[in-house]
Short mmCIF file of C-alpha atoms in Angstrom, two decimals:
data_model
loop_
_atom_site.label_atom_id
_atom_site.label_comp_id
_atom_site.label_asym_id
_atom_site.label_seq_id
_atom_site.Cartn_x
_atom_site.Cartn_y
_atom_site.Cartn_z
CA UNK N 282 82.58 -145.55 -90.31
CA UNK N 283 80.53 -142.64 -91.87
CA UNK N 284 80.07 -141.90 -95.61
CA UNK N 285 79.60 -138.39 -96.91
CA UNK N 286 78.19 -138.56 -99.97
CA UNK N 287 78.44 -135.16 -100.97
CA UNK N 288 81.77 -135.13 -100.79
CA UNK N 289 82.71 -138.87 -101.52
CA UNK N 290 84.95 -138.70 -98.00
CA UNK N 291 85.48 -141.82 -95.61
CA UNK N 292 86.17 -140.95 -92.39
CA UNK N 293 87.21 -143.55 -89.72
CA UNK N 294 86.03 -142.68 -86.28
CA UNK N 295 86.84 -145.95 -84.66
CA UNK N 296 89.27 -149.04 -84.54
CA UNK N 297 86.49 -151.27 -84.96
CA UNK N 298 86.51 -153.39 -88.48
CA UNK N 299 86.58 -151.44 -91.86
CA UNK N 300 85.53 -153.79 -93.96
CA UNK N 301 82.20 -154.91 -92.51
CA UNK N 302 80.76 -151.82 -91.65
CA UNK N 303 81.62 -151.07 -96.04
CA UNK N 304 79.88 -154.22 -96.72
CA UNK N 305 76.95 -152.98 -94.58
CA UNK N 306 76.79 -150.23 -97.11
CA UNK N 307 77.33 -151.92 -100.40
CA UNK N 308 75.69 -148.77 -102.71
CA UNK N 309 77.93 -146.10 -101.00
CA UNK N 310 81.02 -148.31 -101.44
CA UNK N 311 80.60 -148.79 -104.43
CA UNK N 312 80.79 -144.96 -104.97
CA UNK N 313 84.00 -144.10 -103.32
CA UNK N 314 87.22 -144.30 -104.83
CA UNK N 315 90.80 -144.55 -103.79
CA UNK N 316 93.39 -142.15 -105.16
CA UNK N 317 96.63 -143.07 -106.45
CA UNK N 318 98.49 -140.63 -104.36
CA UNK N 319 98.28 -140.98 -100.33
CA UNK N 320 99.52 -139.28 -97.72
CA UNK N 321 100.69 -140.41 -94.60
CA UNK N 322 100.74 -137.64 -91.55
CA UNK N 323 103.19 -138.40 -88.52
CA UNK N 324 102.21 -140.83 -85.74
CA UNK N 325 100.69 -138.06 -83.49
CA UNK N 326 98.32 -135.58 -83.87
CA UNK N 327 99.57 -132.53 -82.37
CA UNK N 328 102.20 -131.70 -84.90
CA UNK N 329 101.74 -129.20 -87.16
CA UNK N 330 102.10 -130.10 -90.79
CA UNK N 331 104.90 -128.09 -92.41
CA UNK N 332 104.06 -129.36 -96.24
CA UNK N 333 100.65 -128.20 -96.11
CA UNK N 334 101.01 -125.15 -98.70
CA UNK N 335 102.93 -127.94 -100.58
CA UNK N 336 100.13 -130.65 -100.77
CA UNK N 337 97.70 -127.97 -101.14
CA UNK N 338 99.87 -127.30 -104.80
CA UNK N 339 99.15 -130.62 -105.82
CA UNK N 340 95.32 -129.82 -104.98
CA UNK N 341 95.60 -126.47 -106.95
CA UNK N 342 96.94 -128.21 -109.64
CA UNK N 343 93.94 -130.68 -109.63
CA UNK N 344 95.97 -134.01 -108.39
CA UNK N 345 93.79 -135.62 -105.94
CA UNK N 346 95.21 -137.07 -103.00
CA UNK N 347 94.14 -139.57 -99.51
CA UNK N 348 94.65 -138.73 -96.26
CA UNK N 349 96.03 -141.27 -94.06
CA UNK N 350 96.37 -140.41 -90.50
CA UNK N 351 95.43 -139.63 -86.56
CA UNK N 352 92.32 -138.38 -85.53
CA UNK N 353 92.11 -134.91 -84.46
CA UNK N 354 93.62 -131.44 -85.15
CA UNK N 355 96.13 -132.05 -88.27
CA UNK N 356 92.97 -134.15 -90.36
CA UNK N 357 90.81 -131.45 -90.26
CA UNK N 358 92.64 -128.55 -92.45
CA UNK N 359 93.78 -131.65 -95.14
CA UNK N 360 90.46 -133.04 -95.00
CA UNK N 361 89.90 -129.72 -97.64
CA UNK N 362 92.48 -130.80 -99.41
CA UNK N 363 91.86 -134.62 -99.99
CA UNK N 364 89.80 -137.10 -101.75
CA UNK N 365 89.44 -139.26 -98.91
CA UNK N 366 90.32 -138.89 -95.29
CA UNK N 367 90.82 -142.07 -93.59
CA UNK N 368 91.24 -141.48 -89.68
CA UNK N 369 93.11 -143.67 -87.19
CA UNK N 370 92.55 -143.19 -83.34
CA UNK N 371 95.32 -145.49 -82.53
CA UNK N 372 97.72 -142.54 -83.73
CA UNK N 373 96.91 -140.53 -81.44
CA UNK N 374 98.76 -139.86 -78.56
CA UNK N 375 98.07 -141.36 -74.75
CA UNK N 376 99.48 -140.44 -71.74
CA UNK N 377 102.01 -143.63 -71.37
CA UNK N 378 106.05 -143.55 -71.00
CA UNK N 379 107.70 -143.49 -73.94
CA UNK N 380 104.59 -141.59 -75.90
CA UNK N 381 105.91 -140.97 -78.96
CA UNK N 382 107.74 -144.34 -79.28
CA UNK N 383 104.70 -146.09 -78.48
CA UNK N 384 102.07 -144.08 -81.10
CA UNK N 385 104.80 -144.84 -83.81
CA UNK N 386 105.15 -148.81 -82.88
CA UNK N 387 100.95 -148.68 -82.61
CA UNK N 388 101.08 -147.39 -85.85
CA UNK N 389 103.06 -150.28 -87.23
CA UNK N 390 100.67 -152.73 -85.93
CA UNK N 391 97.41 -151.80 -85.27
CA UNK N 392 97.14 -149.59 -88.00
CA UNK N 393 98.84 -150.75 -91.19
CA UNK N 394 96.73 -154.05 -91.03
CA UNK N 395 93.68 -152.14 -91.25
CA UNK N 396 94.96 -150.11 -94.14
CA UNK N 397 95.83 -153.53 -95.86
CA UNK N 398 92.33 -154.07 -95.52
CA UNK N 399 90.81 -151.19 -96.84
CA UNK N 400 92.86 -152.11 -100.30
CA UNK N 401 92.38 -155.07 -100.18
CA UNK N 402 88.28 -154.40 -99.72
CA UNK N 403 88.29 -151.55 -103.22
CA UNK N 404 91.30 -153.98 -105.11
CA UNK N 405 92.76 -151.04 -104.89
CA UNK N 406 96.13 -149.19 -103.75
CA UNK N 407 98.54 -146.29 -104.32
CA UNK N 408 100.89 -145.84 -106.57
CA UNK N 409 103.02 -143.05 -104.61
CA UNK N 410 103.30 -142.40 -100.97
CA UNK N 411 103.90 -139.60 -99.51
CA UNK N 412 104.98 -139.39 -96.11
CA UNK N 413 105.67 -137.33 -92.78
CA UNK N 414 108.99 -138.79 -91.48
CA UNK N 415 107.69 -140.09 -88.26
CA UNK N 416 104.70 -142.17 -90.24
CA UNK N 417 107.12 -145.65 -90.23
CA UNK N 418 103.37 -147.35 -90.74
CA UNK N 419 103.83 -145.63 -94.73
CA UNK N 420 106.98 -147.14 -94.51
CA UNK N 421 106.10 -150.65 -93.84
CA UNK N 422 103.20 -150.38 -96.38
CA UNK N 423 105.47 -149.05 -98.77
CA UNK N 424 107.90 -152.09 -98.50
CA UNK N 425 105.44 -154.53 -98.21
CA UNK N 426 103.34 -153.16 -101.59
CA UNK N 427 106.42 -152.08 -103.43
CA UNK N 428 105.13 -148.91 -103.53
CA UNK N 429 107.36 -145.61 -104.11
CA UNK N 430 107.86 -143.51 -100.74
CA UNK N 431 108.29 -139.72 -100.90
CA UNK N 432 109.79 -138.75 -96.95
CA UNK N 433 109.35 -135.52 -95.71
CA UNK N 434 111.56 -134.16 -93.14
CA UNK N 435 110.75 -131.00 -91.12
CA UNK N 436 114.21 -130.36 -90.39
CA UNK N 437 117.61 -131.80 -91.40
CA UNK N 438 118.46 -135.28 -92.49
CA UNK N 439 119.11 -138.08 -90.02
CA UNK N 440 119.80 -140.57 -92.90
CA UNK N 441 122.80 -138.56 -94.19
CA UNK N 442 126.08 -140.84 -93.87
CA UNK N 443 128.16 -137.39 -93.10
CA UNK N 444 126.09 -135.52 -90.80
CA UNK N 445 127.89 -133.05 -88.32
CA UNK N 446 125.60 -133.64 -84.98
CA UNK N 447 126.05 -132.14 -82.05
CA UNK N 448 126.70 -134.39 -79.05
CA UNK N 449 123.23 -134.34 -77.33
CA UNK N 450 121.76 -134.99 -80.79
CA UNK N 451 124.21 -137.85 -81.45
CA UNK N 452 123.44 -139.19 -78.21
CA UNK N 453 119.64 -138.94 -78.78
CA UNK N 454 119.27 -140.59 -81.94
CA UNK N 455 121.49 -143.32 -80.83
CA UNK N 456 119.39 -144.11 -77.84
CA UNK N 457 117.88 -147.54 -77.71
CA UNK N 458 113.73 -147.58 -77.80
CA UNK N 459 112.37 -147.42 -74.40
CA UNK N 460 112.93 -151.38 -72.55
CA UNK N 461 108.70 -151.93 -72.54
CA UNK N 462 108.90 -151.18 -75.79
CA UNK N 463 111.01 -153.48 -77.28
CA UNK N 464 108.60 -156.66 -77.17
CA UNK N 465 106.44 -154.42 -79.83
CA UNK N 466 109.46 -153.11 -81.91
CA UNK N 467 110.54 -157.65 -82.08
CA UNK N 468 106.93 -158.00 -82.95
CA UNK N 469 107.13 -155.54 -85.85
CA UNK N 470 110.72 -156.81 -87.18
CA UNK N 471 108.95 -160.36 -86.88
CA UNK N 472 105.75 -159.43 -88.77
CA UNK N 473 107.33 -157.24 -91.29
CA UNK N 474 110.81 -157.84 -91.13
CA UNK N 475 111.65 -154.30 -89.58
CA UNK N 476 114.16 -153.82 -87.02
CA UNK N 477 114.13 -150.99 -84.67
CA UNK N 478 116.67 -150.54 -81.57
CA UNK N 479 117.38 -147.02 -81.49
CA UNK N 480 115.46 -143.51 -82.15
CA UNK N 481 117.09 -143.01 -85.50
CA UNK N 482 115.02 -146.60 -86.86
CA UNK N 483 112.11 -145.22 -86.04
CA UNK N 484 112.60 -141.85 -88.65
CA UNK N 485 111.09 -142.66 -92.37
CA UNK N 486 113.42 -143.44 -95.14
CA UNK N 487 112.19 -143.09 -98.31
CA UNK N 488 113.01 -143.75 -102.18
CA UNK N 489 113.25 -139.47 -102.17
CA UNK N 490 113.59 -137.32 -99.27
CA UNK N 491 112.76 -133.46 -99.04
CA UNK N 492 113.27 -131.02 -95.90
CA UNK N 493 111.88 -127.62 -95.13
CA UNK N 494 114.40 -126.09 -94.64
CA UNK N 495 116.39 -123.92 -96.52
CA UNK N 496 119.74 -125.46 -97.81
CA UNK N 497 122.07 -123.21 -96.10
CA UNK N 498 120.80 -124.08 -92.77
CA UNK N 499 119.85 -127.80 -93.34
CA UNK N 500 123.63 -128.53 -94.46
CA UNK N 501 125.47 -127.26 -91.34
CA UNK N 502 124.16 -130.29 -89.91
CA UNK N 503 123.56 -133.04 -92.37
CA UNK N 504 124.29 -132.26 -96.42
CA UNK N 505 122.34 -133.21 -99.34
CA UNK N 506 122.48 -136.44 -101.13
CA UNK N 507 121.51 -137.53 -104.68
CA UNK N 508 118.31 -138.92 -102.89
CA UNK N 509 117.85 -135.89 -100.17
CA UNK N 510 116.65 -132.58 -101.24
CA UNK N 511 116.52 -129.55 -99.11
CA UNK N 512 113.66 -127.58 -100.86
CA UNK N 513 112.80 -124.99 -98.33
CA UNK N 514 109.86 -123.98 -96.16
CA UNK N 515 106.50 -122.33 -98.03
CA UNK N 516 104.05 -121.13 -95.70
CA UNK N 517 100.14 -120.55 -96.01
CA UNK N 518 98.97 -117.05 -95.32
CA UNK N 519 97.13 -116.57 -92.40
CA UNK N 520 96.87 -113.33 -92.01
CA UNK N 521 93.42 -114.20 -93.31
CA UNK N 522 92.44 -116.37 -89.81
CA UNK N 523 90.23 -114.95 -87.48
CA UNK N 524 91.91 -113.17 -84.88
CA UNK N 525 89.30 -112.84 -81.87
CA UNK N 526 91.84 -114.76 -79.39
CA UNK N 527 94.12 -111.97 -80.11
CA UNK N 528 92.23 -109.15 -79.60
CA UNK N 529 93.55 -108.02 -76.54
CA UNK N 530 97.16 -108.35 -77.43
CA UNK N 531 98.48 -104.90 -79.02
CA UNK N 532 100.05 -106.46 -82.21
CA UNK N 533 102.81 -104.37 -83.58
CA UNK N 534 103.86 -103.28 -80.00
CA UNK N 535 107.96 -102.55 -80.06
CA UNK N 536 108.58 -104.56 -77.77
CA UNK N 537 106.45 -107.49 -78.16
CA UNK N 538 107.91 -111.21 -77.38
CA UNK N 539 106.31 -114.15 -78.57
CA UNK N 540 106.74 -117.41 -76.95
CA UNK N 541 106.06 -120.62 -77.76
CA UNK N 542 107.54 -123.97 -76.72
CA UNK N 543 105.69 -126.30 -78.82
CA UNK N 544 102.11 -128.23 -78.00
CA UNK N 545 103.57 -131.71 -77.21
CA UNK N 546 103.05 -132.18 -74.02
CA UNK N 547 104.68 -135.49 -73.33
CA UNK N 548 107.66 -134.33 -73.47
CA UNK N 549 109.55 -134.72 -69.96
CA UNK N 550 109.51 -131.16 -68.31
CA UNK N 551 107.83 -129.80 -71.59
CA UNK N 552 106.43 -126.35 -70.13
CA UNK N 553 108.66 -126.08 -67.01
CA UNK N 554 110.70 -123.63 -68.70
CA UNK N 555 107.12 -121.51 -68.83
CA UNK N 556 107.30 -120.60 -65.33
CA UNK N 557 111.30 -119.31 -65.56
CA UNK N 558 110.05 -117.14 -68.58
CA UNK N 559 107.53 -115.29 -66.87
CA UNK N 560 109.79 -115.01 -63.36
CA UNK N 561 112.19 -113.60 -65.88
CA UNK N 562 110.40 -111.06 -67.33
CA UNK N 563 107.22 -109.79 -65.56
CA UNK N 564 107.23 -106.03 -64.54
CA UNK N 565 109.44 -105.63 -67.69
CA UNK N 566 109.24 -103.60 -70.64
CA UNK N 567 108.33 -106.44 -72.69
CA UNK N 568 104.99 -107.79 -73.53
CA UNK N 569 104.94 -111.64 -73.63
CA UNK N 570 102.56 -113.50 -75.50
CA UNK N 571 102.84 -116.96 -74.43
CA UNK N 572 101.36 -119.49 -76.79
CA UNK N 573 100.60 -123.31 -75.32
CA UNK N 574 98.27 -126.11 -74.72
CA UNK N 575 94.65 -125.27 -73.55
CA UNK N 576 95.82 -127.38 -70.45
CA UNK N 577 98.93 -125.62 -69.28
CA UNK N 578 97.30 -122.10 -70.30
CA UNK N 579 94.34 -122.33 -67.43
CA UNK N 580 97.28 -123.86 -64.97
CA UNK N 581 99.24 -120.97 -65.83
CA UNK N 582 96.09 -118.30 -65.24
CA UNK N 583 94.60 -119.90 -61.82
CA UNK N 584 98.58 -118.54 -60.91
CA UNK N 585 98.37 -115.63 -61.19
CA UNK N 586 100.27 -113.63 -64.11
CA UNK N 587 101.28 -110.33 -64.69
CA UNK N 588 100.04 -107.63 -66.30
CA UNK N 589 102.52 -107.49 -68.95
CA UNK N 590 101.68 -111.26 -69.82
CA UNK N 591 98.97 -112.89 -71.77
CA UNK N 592 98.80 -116.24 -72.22
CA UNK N 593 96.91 -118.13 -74.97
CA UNK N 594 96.04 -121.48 -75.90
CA UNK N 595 97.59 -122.28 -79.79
CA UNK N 596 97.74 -119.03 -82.02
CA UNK N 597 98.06 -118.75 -85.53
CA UNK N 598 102.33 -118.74 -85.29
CA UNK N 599 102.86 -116.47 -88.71
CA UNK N 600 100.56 -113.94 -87.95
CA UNK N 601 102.13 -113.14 -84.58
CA UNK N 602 105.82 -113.43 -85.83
CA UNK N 603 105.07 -111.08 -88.55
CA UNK N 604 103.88 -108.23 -85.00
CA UNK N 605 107.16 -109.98 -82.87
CA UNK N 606 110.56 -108.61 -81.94
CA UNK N 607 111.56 -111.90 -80.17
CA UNK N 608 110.85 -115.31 -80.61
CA UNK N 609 111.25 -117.56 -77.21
CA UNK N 610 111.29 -121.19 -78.74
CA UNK N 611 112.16 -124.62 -78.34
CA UNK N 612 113.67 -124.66 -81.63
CA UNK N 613 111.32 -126.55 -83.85
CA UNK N 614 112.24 -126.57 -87.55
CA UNK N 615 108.57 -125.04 -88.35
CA UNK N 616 109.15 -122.33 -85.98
CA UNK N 617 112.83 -121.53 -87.46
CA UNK N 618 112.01 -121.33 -90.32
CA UNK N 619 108.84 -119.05 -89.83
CA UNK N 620 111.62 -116.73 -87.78
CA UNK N 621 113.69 -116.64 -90.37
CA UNK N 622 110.88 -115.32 -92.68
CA UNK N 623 109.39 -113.02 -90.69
CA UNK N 624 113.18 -112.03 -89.44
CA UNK N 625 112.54 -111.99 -86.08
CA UNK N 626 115.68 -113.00 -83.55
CA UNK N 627 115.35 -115.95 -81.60
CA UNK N 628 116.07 -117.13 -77.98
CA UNK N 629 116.17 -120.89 -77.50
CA UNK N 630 115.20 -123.29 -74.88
CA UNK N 631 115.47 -127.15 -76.59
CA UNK N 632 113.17 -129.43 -75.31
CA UNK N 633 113.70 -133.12 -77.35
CA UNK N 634 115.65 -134.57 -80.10
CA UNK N 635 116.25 -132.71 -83.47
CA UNK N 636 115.69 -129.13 -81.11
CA UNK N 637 119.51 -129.18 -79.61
CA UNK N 638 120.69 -129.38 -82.86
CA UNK N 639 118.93 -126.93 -84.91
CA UNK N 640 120.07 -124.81 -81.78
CA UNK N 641 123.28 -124.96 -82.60
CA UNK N 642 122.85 -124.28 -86.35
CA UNK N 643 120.60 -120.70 -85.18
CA UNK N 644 123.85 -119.91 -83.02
CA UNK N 645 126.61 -120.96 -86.08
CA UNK N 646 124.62 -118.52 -88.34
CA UNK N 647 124.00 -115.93 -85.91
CA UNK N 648 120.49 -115.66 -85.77
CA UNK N 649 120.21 -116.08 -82.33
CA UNK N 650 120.70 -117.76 -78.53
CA UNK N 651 120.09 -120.73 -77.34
CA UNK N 652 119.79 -121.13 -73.49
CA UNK N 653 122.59 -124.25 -72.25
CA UNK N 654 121.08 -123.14 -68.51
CA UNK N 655 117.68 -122.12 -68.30
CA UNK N 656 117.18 -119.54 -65.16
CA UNK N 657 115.43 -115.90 -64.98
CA UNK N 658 119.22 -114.15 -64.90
CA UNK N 659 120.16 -116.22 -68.35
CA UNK N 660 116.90 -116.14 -69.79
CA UNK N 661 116.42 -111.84 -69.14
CA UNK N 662 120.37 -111.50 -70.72
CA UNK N 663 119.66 -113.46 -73.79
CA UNK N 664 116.80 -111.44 -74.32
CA UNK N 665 118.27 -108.17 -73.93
CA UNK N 666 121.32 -108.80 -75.78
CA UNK N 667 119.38 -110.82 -78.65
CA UNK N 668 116.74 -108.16 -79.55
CA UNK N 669 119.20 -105.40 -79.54
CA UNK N 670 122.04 -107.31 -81.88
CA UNK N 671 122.70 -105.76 -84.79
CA UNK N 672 124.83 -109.05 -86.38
CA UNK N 673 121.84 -110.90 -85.54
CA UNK N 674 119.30 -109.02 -87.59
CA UNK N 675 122.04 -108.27 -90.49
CA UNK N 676 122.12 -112.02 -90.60
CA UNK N 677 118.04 -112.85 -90.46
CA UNK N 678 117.81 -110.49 -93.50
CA UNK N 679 120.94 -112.63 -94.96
CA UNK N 680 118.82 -115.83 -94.67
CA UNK N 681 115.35 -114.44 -95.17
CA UNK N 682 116.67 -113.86 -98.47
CA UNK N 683 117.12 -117.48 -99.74
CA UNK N 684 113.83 -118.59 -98.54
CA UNK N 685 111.90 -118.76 -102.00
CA UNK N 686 108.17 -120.10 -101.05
CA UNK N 687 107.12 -120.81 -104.60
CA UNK N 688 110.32 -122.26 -105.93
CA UNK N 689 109.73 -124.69 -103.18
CA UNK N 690 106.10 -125.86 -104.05
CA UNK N 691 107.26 -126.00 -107.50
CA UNK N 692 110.48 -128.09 -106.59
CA UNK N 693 107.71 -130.47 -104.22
CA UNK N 694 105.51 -131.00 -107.40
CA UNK N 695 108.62 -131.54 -109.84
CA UNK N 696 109.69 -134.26 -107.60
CA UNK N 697 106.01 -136.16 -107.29
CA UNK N 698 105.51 -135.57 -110.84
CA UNK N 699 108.70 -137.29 -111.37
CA UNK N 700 108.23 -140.35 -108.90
CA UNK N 701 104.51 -140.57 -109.69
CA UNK N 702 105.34 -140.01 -113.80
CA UNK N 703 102.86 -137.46 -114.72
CA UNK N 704 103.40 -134.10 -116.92
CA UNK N 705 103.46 -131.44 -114.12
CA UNK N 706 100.78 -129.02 -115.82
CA UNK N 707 100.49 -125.38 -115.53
CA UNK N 708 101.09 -123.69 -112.77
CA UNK N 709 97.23 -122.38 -109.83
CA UNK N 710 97.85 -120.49 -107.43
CA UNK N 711 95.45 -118.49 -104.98
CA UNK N 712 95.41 -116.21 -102.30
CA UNK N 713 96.53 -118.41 -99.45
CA UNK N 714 99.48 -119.31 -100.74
CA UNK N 715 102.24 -117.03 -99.88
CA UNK N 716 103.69 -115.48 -103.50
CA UNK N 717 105.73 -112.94 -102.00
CA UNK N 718 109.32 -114.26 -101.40
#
């Protein structure tokens, strides 16, 4: 563990003990503090983190909060945010079957005993969690401690007793937990009193719960409850980032096609759809920014690829939508919902759980395709037909309409401020944070 004492910030760089490598430093402990308000970030560290513009409110309105979470990528932006970033390797991904199973179970029991620890070590804890809805590690705490739990959802509700799933989304979230898993999910029913069986235990469920997405789209699937809130999506601006990885790519272009299929790669077949994309449209018209993992980008170039491709590791997602005319996706809620803004038509090809469904929602509301058979013939039709449509764009500037960013950071803070009881205060803003819709 390393202390930075200029900015009072813990970070944990290792599984090994907490508490005696503190006691090593007794002066330094004794200057840190705990806040009263932690956050818990999903069980992986890949994801992107669609409440960031709203836990950067609570920071702009001078309410400090902890960051509880994996290593890596997602800790590094909130570490700006936080009072304290506490940093658990065990949540990050490993190659192993069942991946994201298995980083959630970890979570439960290598991680929240260390956590215990830390509390116990500064007689100290939080009065409020707040939670990404794959963190079940919050949720055990948050049982265990009797401590309030705010749930945030990226997309729609799974918790909703009159949700309208679509088969393969039924069938997913009904799944039992992977058969080597299930000694781990018994160990954490028999340490905590927790049972998990299927996918759908593993999602958070807290006192509150608050989505991203807008209301209109959220409710096709699963509708609001007097405990479920779908606030909406409010996006930092990043039109601000440094752009050198893009300087080759001719933003603004009318005929430019963005495509990204997520950066989780342990997914089964995550990028194999990559290849079909490019078979599909190289020596076309188009020009096809595709947008993965460092890994699969340098497989993809020692290939070979066209001249009307280029193909990037992660990009800044806004600040190409807002150049795009198509958006090739795998139907993440983050990436809707940045579609929607930007109103930019969208061609899907679902990869994993919540994706099928929030396919089906895009196609009910006619803001786009999603792919049922994924070959260079579909894929090239769906494009065509999708860029050109003039229902589809009438109906992205329907829905970009009700997207209200900062209604929905205010709606975020009205809700802490109610579970946490304190007088929300007046309202700081700055540049960053989109004003605009």
């Amino acid at each position: 563990m390393e202390i930075d004492q200029n900015s009072s910030t813990c970070f944990i760089s290792q599984s090994s003990s907490i508490i005696s490598k503190l006691q090593q430093r007794p002066m330094e402990k004794e200057q840190l503090k705990l806040s009263e308000i932690a956050y818990f970030a999903s069980a992986y560290d890949v994801h992107e983190c669609p409440f960031f513009a709203h836990l950067h409110e609570l920071k702009l309105r001078e309410h400090e909060f902890d960051y509880y979470g994996p290593a890596g990528p997602l800790a590094r932006p909130l570490g700006e945010l936080t009072l304290n970033s506490f940093e658990f390797p065990e949540l990050v991904a490993k190659e192993e079957p069942g991946q994201l199973n298995a980083v959630i179970l970890r979570g439960c029991l290598e991680v929240v005993p260390q956590i215990e620890k830390l509390w116990s070590e500064f007689n100290s804890k939080p009065k409020l969690i707040i939670a990404d809805v794959h963190s079940l590690y919050a949720a055990i705490l948050a049982r265990k401690h009797k401590i309030p739990i705010l749930a945030l959802y990226p997309g729609f509700f799974v918790n909703s007793t009159s949700h309208s799933f679509d088969q393969v989304t039924e069938k997913i979230l009904s799944e039992p937990i992977e058969e080597h898993l299930k000694p781990r999910a018994e160990e954490v029913e028999k340490m905590y009193g927790y049972k998990i069986s299927t996918n759908i235990d593993l999602f958070v469920q807290g006192d509150r719960n608050i989505s991203a997405f807008i209301k209109e789209f959220g409710e096709k699937m699963a509708p609001e409850t007097e405990t479920s809130t779908y606030i909406g999506p409010s996006f930092m601006d990043d039109k601000k980032i440094d752009d050198e990885t893009l300087l080759d790519v001719e933003l603004g272009k009318e005929n430019l096609v963005f495509v990204s299929l997520g950066l989780i790669s342990f997914v089964k077949n995550a990028f194999s759809s990559l290849e079909t994309i490019i078979e599909a449209l190289k020596d076309t018209k188009y020009t096809v920014l595709i947008s993965t993992t460092e890994e699969k980008a340098e497989e993809i170039f020692k290939k070979g690829i066209p001249t009307n491709f280029i193909v990037r590791g992660p990009v800044p997602t806004e600040y190409v939508l807002q150049n795009s005319n198509l958006f090739i996706t795998h139907f993440g809620p983050q990436g809707i919902m940045r579609a929607i803004e930007n109103k930019v038509p969208m061609v899907g090809i679902p990869r994993a759980r919540d994706h099928f469904a929030n396919g089906e929602v895009v196609e009910k509301l006619h803001l786009g395709k999603m792919l049922r058979e994924v070959t260079p013939e579909s894929i090239k039709k769906a494009v065509e037909e999708t860029i050109s449509s003039k229902e589809i764009k009438k109906a992205l500037e329907q829905h970009q309409s009700m997207i209200h960013s900062k209604k929905s950071r205010e709606k975020f803070f009205e809700i802490v401020a109610k579970m946490y009881d304190f007088k929300p205060d007046i309202h700081k803003y700055d540049y960053r944070v989109k004003e605009t819709i």
